[in-house]
Short mmCIF file of N, CA and C in Angstrom, two decimals:
data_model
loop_
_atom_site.label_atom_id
_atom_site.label_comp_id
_atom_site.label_asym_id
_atom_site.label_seq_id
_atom_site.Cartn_x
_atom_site.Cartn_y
_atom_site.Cartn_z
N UNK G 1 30.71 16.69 232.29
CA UNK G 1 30.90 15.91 233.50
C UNK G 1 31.52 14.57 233.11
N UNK G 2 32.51 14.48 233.74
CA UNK G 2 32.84 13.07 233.85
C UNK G 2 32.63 11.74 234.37
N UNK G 3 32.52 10.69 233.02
CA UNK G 3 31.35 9.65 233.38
C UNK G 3 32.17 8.68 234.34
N UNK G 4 33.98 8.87 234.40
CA UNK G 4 34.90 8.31 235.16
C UNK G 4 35.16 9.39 236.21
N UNK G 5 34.97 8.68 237.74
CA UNK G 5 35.40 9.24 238.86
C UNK G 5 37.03 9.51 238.81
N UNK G 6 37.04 10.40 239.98
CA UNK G 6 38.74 10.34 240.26
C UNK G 6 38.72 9.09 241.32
N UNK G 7 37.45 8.23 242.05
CA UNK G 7 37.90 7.03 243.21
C UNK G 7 37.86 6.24 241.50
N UNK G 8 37.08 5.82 240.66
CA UNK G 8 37.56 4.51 239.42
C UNK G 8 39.05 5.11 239.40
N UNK G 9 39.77 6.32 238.70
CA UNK G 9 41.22 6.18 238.69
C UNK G 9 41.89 5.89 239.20
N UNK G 10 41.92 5.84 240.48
CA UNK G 10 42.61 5.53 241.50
C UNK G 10 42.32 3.96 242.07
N UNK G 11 41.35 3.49 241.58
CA UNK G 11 40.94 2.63 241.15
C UNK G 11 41.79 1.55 240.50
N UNK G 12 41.70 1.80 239.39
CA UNK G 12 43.12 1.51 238.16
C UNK G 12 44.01 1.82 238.93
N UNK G 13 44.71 2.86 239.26
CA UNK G 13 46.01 2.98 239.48
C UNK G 13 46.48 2.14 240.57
N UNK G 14 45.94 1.46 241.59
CA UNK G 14 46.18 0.73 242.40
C UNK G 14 46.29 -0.60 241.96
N UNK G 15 45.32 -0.98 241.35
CA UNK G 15 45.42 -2.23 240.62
C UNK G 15 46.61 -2.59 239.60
N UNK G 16 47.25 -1.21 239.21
CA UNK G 16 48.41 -1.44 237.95
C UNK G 16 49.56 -1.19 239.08
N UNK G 17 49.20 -0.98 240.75
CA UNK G 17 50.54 -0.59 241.42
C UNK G 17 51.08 1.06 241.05
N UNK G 18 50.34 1.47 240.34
CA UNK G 18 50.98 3.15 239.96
C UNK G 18 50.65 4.28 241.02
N UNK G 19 51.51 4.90 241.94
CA UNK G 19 51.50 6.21 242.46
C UNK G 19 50.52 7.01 241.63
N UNK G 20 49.59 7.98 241.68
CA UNK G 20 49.34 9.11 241.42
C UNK G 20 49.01 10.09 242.62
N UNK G 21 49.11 11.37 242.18
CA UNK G 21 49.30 12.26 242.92
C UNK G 21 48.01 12.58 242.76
N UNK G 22 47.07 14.07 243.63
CA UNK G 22 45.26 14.12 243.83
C UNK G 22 45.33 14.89 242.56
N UNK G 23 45.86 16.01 241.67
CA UNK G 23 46.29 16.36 240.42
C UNK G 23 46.41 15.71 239.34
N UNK G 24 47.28 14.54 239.32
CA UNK G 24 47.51 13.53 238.92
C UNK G 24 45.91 12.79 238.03
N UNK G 25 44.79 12.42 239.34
CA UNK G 25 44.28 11.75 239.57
C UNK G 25 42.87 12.67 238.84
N UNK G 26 42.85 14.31 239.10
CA UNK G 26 41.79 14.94 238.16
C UNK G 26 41.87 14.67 236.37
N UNK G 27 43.40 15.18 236.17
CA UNK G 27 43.43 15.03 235.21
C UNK G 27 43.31 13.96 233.96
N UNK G 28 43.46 12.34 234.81
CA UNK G 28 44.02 11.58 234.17
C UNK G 28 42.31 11.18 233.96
N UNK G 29 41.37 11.45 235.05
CA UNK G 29 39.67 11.26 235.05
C UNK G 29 39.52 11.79 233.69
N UNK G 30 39.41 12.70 233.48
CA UNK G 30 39.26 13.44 232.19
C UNK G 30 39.82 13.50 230.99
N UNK G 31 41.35 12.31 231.21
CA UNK G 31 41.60 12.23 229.44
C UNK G 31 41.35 10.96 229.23
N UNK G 32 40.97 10.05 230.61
CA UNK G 32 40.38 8.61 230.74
C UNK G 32 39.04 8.62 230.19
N UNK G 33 38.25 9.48 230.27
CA UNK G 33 36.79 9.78 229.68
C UNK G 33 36.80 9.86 228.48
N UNK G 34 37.24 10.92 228.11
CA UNK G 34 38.07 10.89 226.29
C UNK G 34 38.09 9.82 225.69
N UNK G 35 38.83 8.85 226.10
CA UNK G 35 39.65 7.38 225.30
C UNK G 35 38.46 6.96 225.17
N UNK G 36 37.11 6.45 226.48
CA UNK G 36 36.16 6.10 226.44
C UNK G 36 35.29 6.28 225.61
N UNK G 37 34.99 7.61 225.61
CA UNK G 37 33.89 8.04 224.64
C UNK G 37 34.28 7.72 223.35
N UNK G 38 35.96 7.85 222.75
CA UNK G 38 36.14 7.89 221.51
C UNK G 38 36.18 6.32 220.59
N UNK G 39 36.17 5.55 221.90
CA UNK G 39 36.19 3.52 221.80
C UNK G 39 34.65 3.85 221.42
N UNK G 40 34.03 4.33 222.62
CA UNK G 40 32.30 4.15 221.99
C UNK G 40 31.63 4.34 220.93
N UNK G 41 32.30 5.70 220.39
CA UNK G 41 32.37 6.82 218.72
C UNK G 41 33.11 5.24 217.41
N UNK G 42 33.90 4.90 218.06
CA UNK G 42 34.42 3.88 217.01
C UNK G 42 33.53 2.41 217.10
N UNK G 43 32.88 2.41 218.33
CA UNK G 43 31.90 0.84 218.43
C UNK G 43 30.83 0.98 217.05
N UNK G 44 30.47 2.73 217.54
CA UNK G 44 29.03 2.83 217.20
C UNK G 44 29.35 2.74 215.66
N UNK G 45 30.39 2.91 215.21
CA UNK G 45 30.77 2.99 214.07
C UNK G 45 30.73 1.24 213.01
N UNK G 46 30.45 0.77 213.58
CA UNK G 46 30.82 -0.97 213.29
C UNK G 46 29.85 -1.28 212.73
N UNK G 47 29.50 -1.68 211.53
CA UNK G 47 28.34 -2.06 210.61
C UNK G 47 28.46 -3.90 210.65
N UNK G 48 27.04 -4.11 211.31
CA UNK G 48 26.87 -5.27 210.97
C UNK G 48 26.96 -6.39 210.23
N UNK G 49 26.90 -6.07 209.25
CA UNK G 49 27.30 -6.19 208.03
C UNK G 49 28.49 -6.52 207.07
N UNK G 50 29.56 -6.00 208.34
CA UNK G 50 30.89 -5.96 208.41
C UNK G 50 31.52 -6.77 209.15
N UNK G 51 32.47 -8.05 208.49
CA UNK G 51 32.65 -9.07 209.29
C UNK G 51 34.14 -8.46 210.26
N UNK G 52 34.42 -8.80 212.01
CA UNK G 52 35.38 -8.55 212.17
C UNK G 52 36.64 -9.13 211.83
N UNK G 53 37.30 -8.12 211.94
CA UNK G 53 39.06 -8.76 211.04
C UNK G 53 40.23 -7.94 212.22
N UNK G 54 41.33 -8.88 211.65
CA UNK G 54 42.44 -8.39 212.82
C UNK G 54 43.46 -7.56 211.82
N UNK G 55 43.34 -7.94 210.40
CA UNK G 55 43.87 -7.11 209.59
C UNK G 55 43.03 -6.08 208.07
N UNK G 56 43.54 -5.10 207.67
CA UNK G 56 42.85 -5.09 206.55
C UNK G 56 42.71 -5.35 205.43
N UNK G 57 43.57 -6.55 205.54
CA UNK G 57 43.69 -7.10 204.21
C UNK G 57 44.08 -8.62 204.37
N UNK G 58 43.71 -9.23 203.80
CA UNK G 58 44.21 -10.84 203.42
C UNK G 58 45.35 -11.32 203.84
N UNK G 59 45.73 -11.83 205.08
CA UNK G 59 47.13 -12.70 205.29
C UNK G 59 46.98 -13.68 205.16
N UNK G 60 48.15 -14.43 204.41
CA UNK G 60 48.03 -15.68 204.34
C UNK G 60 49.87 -15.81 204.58
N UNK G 61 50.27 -17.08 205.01
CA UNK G 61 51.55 -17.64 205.31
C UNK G 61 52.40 -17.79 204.16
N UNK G 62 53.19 -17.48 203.38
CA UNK G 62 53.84 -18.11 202.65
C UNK G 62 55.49 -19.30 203.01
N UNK G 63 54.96 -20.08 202.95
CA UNK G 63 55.56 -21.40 203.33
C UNK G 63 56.13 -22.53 202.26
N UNK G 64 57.36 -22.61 202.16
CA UNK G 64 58.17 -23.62 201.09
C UNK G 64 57.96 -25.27 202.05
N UNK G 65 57.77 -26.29 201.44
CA UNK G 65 57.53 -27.31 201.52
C UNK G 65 59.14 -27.89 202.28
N UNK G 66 58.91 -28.19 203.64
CA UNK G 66 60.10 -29.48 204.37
C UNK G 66 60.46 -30.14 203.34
N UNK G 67 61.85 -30.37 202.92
CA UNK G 67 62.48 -31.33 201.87
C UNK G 67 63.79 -31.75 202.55
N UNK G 68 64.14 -32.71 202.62
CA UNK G 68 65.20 -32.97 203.35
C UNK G 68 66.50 -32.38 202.53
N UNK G 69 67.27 -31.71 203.07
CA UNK G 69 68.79 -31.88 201.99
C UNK G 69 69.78 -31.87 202.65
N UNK G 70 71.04 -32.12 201.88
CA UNK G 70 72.43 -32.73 202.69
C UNK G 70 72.53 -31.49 203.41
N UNK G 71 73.68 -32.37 204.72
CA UNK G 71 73.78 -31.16 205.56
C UNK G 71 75.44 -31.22 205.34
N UNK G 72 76.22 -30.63 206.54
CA UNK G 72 77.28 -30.81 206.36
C UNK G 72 77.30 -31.81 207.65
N UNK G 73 78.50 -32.43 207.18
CA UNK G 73 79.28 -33.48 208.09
C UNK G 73 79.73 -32.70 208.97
N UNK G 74 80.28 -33.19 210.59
CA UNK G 74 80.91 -33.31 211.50
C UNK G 74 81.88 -31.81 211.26
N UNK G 75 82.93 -32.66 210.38
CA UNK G 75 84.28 -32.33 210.25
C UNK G 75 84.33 -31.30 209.40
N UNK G 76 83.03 -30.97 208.31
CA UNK G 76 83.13 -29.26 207.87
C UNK G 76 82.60 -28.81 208.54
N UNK G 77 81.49 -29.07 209.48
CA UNK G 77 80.87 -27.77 210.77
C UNK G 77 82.57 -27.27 211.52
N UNK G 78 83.00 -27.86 211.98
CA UNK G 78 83.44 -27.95 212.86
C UNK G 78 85.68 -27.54 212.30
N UNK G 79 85.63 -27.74 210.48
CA UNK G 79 86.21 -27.01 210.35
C UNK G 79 86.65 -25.49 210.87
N UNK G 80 86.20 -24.79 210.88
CA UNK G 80 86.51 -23.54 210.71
C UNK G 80 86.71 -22.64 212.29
N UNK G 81 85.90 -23.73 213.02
CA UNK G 81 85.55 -23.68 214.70
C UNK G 81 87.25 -22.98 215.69
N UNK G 82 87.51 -22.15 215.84
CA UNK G 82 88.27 -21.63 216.82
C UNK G 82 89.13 -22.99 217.93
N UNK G 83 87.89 -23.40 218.44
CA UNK G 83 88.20 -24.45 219.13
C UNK G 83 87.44 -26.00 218.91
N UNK G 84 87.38 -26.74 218.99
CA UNK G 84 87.18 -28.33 219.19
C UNK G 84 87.62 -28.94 219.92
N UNK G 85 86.66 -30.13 220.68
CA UNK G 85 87.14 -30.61 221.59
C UNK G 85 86.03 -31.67 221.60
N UNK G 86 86.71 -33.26 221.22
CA UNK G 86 85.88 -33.90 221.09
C UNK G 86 85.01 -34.23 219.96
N UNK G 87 84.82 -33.63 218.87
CA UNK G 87 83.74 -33.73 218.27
C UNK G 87 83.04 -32.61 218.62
N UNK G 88 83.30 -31.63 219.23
CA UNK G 88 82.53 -30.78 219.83
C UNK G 88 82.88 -29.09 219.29
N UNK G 89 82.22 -28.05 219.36
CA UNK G 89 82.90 -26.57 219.83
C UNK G 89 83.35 -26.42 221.12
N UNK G 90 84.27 -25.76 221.38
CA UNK G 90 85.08 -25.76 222.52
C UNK G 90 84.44 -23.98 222.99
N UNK G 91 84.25 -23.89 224.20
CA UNK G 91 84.14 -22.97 224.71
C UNK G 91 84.35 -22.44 225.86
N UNK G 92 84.75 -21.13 225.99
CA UNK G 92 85.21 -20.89 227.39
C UNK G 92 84.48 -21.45 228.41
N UNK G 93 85.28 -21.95 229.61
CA UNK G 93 84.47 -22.19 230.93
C UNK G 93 84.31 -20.94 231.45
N UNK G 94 82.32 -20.56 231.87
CA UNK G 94 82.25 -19.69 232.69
C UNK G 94 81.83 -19.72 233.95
N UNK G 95 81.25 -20.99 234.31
CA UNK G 95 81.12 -21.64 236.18
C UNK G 95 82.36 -22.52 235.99
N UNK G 96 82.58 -22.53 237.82
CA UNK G 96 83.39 -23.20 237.67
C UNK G 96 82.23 -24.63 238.21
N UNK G 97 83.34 -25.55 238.50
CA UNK G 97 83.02 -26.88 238.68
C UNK G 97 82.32 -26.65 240.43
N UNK G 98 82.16 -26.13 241.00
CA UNK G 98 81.31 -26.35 242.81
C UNK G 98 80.43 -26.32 242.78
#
């Protein structure tokens, strides 16, 4: 027997906005029960003892230290640039001006 109704599915499904059909709505009771029981099979499984983690193993960041260094000037960015205009990259207009 199923510990999820077909009115809880329909339930959900209204709340997520999803159509189901009365077919729809038996079947999905019964593989919705499934997922349930098998979350519960994995709760019961959780040893106290056992601190929770989001991974199984050790992350840590590896991160190089901010150091300032030269950049390029103006006039080599802006070498190689198609267009310029101003001091600027030049780029197509795609609004117009109204």
């Amino acid at each position: 027997m199923s510990a999820l109704s077909r009115d809880d599915v329909a339930h959900v499904a209204s709340l997520a906005r999803i159509h189901l059909e009365p077919d729809e709505l038996d079947r999905l009771a019964g593989q919705l029960d499934q997922i349930v029981q098998w979350v519960d099979q994995i709760s019961d499984g959780a040893s106290e003892d056992v601190p929770a983690m989001s991974h199984p193993i050790p992350m840590t960041n590896v991160m190089r230290p901010d150091e300032v260094r030269p950049g390029l000037t103006q006039e080599q960015a802006l070498a190689a640039a198609p267009l310029a205009e101003e001091g600027r990259f030049g780029v197509p207009r795609i609004l117009d001006e109204e």
